[in-house]
PDB file of C-alpha atoms in Angstrom:
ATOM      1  CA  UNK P1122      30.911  -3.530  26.080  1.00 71.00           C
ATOM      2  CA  UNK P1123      28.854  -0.903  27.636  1.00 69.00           C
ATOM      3  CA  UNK P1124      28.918   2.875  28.701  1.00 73.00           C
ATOM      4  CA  UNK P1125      27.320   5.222  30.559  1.00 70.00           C
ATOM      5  CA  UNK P1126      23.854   6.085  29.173  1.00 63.00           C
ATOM      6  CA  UNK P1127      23.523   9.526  27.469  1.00 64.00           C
ATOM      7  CA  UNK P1128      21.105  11.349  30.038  1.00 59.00           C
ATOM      8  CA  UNK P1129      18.744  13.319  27.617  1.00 57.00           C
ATOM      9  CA  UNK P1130      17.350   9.998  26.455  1.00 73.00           C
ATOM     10  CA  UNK P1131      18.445   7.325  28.662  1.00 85.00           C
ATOM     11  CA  UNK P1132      16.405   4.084  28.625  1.00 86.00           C
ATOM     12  CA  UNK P1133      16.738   4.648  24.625  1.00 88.00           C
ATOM     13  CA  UNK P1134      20.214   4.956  24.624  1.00 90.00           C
ATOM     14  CA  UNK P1135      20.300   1.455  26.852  1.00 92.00           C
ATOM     15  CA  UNK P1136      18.318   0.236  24.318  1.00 91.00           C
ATOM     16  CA  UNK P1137      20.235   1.359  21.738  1.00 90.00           C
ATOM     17  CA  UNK P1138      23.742  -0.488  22.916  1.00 93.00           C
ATOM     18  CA  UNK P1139      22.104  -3.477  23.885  1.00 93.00           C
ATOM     19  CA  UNK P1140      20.593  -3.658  20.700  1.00 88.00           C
ATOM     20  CA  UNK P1141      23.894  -2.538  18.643  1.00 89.00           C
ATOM     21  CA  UNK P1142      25.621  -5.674  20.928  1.00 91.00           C
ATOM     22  CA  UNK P1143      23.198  -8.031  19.317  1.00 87.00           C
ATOM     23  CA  UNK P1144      23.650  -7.237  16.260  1.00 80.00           C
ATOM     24  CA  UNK P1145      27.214  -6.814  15.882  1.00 85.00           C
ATOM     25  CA  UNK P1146      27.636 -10.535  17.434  1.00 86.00           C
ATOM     26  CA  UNK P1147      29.070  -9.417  20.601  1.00 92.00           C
ATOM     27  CA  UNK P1148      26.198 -10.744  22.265  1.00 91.00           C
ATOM     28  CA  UNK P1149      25.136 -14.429  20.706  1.00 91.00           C
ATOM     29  CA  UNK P1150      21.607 -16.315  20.724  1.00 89.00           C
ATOM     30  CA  UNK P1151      21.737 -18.044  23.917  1.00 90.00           C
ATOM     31  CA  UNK P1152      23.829 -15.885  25.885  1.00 93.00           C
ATOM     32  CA  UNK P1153      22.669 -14.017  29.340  1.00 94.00           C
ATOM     33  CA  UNK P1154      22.857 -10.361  29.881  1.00 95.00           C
ATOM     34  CA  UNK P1155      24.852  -9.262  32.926  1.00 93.00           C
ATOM     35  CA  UNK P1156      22.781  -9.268  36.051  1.00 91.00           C
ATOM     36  CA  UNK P1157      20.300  -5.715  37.006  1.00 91.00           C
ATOM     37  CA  UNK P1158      22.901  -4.681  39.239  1.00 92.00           C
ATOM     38  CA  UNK P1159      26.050  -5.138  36.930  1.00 94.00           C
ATOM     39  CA  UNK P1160      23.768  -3.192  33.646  1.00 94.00           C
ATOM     40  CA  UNK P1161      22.444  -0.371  36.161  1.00 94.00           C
ATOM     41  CA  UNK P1162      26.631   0.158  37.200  1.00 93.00           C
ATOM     42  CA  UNK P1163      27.535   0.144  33.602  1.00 93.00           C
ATOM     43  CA  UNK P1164      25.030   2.397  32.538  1.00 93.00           C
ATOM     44  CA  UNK P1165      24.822   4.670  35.521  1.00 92.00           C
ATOM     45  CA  UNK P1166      20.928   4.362  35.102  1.00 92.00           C
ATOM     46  CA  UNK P1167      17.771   3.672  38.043  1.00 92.00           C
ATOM     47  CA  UNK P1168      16.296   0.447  38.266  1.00 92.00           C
ATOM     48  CA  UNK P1169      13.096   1.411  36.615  1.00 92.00           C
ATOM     49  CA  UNK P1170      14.968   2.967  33.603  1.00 92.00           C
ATOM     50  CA  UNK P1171      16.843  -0.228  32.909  1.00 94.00           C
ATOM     51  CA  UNK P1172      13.508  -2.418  33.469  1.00 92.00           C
ATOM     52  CA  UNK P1173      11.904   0.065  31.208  1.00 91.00           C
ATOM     53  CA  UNK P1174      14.670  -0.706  28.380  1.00 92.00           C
ATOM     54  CA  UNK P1175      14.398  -4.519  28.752  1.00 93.00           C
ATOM     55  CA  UNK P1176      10.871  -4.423  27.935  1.00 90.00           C
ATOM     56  CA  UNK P1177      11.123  -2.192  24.836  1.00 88.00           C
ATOM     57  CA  UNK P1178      13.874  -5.099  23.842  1.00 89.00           C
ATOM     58  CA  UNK P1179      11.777  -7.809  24.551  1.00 87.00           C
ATOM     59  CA  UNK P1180       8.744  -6.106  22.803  1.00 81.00           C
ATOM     60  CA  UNK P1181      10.990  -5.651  19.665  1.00 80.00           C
ATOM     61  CA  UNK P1182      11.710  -9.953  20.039  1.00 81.00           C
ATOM     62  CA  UNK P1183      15.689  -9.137  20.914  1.00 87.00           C
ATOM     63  CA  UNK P1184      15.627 -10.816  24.270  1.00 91.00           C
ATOM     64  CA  UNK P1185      13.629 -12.401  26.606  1.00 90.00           C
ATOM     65  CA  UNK P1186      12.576 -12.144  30.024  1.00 92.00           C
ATOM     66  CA  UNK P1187      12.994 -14.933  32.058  1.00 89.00           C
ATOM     67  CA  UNK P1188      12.009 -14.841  36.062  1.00 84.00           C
ATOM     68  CA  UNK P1189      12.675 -17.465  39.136  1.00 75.00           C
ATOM     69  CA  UNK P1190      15.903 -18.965  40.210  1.00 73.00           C
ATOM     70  CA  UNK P1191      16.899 -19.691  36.512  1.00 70.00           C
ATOM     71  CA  UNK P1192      15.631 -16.477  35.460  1.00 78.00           C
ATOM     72  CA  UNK P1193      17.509 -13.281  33.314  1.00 90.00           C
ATOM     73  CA  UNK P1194      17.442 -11.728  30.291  1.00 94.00           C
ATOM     74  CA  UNK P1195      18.484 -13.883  26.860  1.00 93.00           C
ATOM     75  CA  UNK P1196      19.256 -12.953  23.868  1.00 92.00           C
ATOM     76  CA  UNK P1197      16.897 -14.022  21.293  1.00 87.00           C
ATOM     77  CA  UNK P1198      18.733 -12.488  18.502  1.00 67.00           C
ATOM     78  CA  UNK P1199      17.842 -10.807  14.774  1.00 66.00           C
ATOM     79  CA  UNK P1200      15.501 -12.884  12.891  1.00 64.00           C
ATOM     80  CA  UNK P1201      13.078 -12.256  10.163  1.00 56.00           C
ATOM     81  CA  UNK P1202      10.408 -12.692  12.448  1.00 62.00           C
ATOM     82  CA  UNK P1203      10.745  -9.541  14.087  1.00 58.00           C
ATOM     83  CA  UNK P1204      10.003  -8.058   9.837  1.00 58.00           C
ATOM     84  CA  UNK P1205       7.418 -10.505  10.053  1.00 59.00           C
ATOM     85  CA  UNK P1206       5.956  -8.830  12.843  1.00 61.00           C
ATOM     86  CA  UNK P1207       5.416  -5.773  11.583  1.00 61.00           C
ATOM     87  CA  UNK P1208       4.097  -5.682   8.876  1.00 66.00           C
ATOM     88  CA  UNK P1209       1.441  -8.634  10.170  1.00 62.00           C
ATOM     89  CA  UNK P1210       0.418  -5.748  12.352  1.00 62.00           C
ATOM     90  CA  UNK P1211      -0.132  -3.447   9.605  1.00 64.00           C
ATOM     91  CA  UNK P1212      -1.968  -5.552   7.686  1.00 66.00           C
ATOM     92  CA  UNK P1213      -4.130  -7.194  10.589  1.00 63.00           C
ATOM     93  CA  UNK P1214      -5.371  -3.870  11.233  1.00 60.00           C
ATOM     94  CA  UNK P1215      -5.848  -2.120   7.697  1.00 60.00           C
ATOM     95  CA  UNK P1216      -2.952   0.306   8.423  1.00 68.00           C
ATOM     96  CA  UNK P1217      -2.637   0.156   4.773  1.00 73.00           C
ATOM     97  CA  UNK P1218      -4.840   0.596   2.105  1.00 77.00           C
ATOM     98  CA  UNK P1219      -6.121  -1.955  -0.650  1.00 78.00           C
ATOM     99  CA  UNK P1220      -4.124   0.153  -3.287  1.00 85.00           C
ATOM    100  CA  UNK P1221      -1.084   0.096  -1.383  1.00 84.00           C
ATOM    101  CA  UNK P1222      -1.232  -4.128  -0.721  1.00 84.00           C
ATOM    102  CA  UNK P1223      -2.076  -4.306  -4.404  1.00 88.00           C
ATOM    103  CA  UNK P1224       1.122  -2.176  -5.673  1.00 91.00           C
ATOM    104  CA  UNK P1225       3.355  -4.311  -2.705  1.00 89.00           C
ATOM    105  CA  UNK P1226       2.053  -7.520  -3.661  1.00 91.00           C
ATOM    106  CA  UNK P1227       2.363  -7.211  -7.937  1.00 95.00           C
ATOM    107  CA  UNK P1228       5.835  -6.801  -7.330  1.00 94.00           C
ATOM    108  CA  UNK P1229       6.817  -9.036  -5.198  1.00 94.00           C
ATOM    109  CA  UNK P1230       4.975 -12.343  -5.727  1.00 96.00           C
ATOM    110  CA  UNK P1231       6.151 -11.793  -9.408  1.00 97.00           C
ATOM    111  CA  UNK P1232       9.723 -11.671  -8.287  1.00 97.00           C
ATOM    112  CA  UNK P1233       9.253 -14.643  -5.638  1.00 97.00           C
ATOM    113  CA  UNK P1234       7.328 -16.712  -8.912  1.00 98.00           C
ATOM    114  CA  UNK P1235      10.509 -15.772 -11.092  1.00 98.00           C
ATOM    115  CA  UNK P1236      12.933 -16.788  -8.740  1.00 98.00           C
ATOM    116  CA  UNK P1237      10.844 -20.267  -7.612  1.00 98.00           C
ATOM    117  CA  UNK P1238      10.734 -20.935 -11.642  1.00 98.00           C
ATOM    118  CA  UNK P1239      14.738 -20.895 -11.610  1.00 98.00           C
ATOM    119  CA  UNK P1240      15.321 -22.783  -8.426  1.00 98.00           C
ATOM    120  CA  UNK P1241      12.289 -25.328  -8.085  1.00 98.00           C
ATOM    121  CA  UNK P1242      13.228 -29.008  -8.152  1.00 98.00           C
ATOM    122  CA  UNK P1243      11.969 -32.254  -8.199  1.00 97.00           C
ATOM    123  CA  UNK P1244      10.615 -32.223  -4.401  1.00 98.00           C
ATOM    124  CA  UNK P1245       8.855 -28.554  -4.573  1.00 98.00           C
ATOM    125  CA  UNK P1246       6.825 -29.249  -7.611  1.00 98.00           C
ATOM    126  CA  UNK P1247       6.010 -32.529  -5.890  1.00 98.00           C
ATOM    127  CA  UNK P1248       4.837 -30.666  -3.050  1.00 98.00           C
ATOM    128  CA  UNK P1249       3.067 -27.645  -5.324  1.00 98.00           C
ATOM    129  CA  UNK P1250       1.346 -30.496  -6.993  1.00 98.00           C
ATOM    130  CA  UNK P1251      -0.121 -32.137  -4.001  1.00 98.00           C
ATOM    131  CA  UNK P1252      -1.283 -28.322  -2.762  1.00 97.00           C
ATOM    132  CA  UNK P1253      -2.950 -27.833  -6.124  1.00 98.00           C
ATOM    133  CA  UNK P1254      -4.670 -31.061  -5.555  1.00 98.00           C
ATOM    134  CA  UNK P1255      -6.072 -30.345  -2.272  1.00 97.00           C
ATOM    135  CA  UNK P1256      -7.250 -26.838  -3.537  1.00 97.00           C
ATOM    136  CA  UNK P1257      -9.332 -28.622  -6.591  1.00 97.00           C
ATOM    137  CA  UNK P1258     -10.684 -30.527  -3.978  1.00 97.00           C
ATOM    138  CA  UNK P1259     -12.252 -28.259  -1.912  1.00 96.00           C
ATOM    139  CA  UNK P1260     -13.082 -26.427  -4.853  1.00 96.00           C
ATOM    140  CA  UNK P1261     -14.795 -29.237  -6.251  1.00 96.00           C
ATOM    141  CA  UNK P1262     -16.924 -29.612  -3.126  1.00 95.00           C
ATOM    142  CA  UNK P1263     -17.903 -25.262  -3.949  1.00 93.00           C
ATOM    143  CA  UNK P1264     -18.321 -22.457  -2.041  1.00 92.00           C
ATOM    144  CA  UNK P1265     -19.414 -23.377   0.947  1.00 92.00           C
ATOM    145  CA  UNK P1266     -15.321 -25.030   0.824  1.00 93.00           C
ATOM    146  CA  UNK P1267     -14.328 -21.420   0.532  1.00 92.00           C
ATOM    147  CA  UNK P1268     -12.306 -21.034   3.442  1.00 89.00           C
ATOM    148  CA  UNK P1269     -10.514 -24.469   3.036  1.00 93.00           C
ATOM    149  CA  UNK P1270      -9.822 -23.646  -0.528  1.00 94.00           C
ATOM    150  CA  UNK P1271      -8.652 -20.016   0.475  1.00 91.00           C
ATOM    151  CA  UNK P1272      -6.221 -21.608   3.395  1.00 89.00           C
ATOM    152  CA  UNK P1273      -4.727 -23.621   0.358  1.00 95.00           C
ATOM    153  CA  UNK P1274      -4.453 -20.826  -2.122  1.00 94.00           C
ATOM    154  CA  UNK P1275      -2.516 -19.066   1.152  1.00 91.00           C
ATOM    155  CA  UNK P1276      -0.331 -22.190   1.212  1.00 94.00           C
ATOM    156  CA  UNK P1277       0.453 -22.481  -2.455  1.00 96.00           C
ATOM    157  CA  UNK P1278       1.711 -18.863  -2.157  1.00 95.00           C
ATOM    158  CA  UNK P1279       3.911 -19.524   0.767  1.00 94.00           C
ATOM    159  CA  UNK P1280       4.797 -22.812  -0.526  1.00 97.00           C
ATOM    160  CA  UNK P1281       6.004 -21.105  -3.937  1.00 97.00           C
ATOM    161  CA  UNK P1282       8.397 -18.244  -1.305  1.00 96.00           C
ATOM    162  CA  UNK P1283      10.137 -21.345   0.040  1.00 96.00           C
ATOM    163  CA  UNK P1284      11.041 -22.519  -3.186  1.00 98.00           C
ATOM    164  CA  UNK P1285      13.112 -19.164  -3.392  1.00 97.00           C
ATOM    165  CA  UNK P1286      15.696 -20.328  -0.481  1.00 97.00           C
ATOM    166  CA  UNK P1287      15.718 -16.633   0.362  1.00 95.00           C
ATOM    167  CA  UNK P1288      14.322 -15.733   4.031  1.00 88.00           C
ATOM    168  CA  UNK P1289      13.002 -12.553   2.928  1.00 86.00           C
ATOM    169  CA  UNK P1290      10.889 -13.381   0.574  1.00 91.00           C
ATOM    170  CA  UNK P1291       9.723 -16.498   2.985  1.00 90.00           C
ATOM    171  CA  UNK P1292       8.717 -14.315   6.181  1.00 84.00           C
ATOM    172  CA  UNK P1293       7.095 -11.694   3.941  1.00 85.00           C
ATOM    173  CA  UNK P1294       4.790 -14.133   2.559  1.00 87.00           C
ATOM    174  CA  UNK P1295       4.146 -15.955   6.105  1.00 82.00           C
ATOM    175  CA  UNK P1296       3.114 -12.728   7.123  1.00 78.00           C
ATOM    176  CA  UNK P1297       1.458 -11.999   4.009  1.00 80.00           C
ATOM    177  CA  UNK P1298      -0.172 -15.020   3.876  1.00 75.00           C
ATOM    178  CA  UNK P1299      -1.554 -15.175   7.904  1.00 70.00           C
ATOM    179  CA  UNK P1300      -2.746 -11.785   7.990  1.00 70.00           C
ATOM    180  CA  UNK P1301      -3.970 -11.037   4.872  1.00 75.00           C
ATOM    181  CA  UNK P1302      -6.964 -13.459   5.359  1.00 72.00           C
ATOM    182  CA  UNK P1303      -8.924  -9.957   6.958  1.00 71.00           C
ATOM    183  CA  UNK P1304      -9.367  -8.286   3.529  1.00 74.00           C
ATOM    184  CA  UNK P1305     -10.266 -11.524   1.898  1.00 79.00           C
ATOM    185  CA  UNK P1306     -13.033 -12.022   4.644  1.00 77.00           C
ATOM    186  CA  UNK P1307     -14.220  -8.188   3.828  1.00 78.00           C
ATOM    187  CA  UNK P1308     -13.888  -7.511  -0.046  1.00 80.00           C
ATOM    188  CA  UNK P1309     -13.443 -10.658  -1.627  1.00 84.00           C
ATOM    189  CA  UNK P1310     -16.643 -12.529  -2.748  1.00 83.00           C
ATOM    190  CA  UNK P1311     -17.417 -15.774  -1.905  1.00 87.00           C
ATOM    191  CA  UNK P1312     -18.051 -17.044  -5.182  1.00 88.00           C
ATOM    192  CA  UNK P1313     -17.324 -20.635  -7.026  1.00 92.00           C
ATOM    193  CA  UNK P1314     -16.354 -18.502 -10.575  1.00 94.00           C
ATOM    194  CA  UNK P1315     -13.857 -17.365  -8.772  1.00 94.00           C
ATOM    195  CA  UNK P1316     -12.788 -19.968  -6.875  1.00 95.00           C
ATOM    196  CA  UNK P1317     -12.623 -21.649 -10.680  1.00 96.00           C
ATOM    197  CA  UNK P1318     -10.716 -18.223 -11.598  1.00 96.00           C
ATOM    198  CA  UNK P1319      -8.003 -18.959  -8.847  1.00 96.00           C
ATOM    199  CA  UNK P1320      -7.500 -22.881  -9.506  1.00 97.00           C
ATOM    200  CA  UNK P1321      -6.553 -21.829 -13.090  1.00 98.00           C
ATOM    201  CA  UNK P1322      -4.319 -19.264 -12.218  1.00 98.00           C
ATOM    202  CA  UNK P1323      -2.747 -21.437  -9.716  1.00 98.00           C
ATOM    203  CA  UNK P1324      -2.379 -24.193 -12.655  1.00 98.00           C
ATOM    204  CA  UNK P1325      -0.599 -21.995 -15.219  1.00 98.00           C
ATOM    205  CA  UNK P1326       1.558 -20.603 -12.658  1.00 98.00           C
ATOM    206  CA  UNK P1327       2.915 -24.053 -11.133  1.00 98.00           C
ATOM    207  CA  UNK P1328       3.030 -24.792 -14.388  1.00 98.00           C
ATOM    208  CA  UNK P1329       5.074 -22.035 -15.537  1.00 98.00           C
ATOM    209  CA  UNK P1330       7.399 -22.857 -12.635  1.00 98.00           C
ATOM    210  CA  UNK P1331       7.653 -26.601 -13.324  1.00 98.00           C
ATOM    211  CA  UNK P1332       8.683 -25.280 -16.987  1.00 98.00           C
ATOM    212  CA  UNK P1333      11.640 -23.408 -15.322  1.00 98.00           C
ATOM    213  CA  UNK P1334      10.188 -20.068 -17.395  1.00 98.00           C
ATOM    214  CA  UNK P1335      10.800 -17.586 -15.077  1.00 98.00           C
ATOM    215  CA  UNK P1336       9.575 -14.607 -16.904  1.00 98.00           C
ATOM    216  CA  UNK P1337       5.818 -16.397 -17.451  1.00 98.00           C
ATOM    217  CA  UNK P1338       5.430 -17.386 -14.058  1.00 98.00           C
ATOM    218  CA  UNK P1339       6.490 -13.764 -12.921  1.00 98.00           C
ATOM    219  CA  UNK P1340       3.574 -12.282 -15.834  1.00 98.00           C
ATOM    220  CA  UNK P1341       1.049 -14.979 -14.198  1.00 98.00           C
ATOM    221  CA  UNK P1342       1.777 -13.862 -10.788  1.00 97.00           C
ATOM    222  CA  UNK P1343       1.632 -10.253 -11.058  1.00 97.00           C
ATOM    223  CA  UNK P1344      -1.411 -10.764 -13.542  1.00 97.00           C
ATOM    224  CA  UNK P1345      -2.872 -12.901 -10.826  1.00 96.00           C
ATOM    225  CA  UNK P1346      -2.484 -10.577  -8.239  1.00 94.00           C
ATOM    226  CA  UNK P1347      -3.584  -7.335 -10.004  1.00 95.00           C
ATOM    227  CA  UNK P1348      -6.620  -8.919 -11.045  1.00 94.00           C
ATOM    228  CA  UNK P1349      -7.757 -10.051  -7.474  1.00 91.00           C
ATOM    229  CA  UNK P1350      -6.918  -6.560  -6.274  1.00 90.00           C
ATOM    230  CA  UNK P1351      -9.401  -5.439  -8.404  1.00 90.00           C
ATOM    231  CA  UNK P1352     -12.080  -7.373  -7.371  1.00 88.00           C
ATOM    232  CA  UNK P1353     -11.823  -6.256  -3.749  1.00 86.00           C
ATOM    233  CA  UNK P1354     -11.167  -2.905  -4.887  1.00 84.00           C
ATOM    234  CA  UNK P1355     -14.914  -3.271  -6.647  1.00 82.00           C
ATOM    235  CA  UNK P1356     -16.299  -4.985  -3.669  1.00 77.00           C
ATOM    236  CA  UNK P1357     -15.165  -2.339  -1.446  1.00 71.00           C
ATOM    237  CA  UNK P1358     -17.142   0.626  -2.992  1.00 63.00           C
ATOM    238  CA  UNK P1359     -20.343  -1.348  -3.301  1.00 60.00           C
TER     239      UNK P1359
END
């Protein structure tokens, strides 16, 4: 399965093979790799260059470290999470600007609305309903509900990915939807007119979706976004 390490880069080429191993299926969730002393003969590499490799694999969520008797290195295998990830990071820390989240965001929350409209059945709306309910709570009980009602808004969104079936779309808005909570907390005011301003728009677009129209729940959705972006856009220069 393996050869020799290229020399000019050699913990990256380990980490390369391992990597290509995993996702080629040749090495399954679950399985073991070969023991330090069986991967530093195949790859003709030191001890420290191999350790060095199996960290940058475990830091990129392909495998995990296990010590004691029992212990190893397991494949974790390819996951969304590892998308997830990365772009939580980038968003956590403002590696991207407003604009940029804005432009992301238009597009795809109107494509995951558009999609949820054509696949949503009986037990999604049921669920989108009781989410929308819990949100007019807490905004019935005003701002000083703001982060509840927020949280809920955050689980409407996520709730509205799931109804996709696609993965994608579902870990993007996970990590959309736990991260993005930092430029809320900065640029969004707390206010109970918009609070109001959100409830609606969350109405009309489980609405929309409950009504199977695909193409108004993606124009509420984008519309939805676009306009929020702009309120943190204003914030932001004040």
């Amino acid at each position: 399965m393996f050869r020799q390490a290229k020399q000019s880069r050699v913990y990256q080429d380990v980490v390369e093979q391992i990597q290509e191993a995993i996702v080629t299926g040749k090495l399954k969730t679950g399985d073991q790799l070969p023991a330090e002393r069986d991967l530093k003969e195949r790859f003709q590499v030191s001890r420290g260059t191999l350790r060095e490799a199996l960290r940058v694999l475990e830091q990129k969520g392909l495998i995990e470290i296990r010590t004691g008797v029992a212990g190893g290195s397991i494949v974790k295998g390819v996951g969304t999470e590892q998308v997830s990830a990365s772009l939580g990071l980038l968003i956590r820390y403002k590696k991207v600007s407003l604009q940029n989240l804005a432009e992301f965001r238009i597009g795809l929350e109107g494509d995951i609305a558009a999609l949820a409209a054509r696949r949503a059945d009986t037990e999604d709306l049921v669920k989108l309903k009781a989410l929308l309910s819990a949100a007019g709570d807490h905004l019935a009980n005003g701002p000083d509900h703001w982060d509840s009602f927020i949280t809920t808004d955050e689980q409407i969104h996520l709730k509205i990915a799931e109804t996709t079936r696609n993965p994608l779309f579902i870990s993007v808005l996970e990590s959309l939807s736990w991260n993005i909570h930092t430029y809320y907390e900065s640029f969004l005011p707390k206010d109970e007119e918009l609070m109001k301003e959100n409830h609606q728009d969350m109405v009309q677009l489980i609405a929309a979706i409950e009504a199977h129209d695909s193409e108004e729940a993606r124009r509420i959705a984008r519309e939805h976004v676009r306009r929020f972006s702009a309120y943190m856009e204003k914030q932001k220069v004040k």
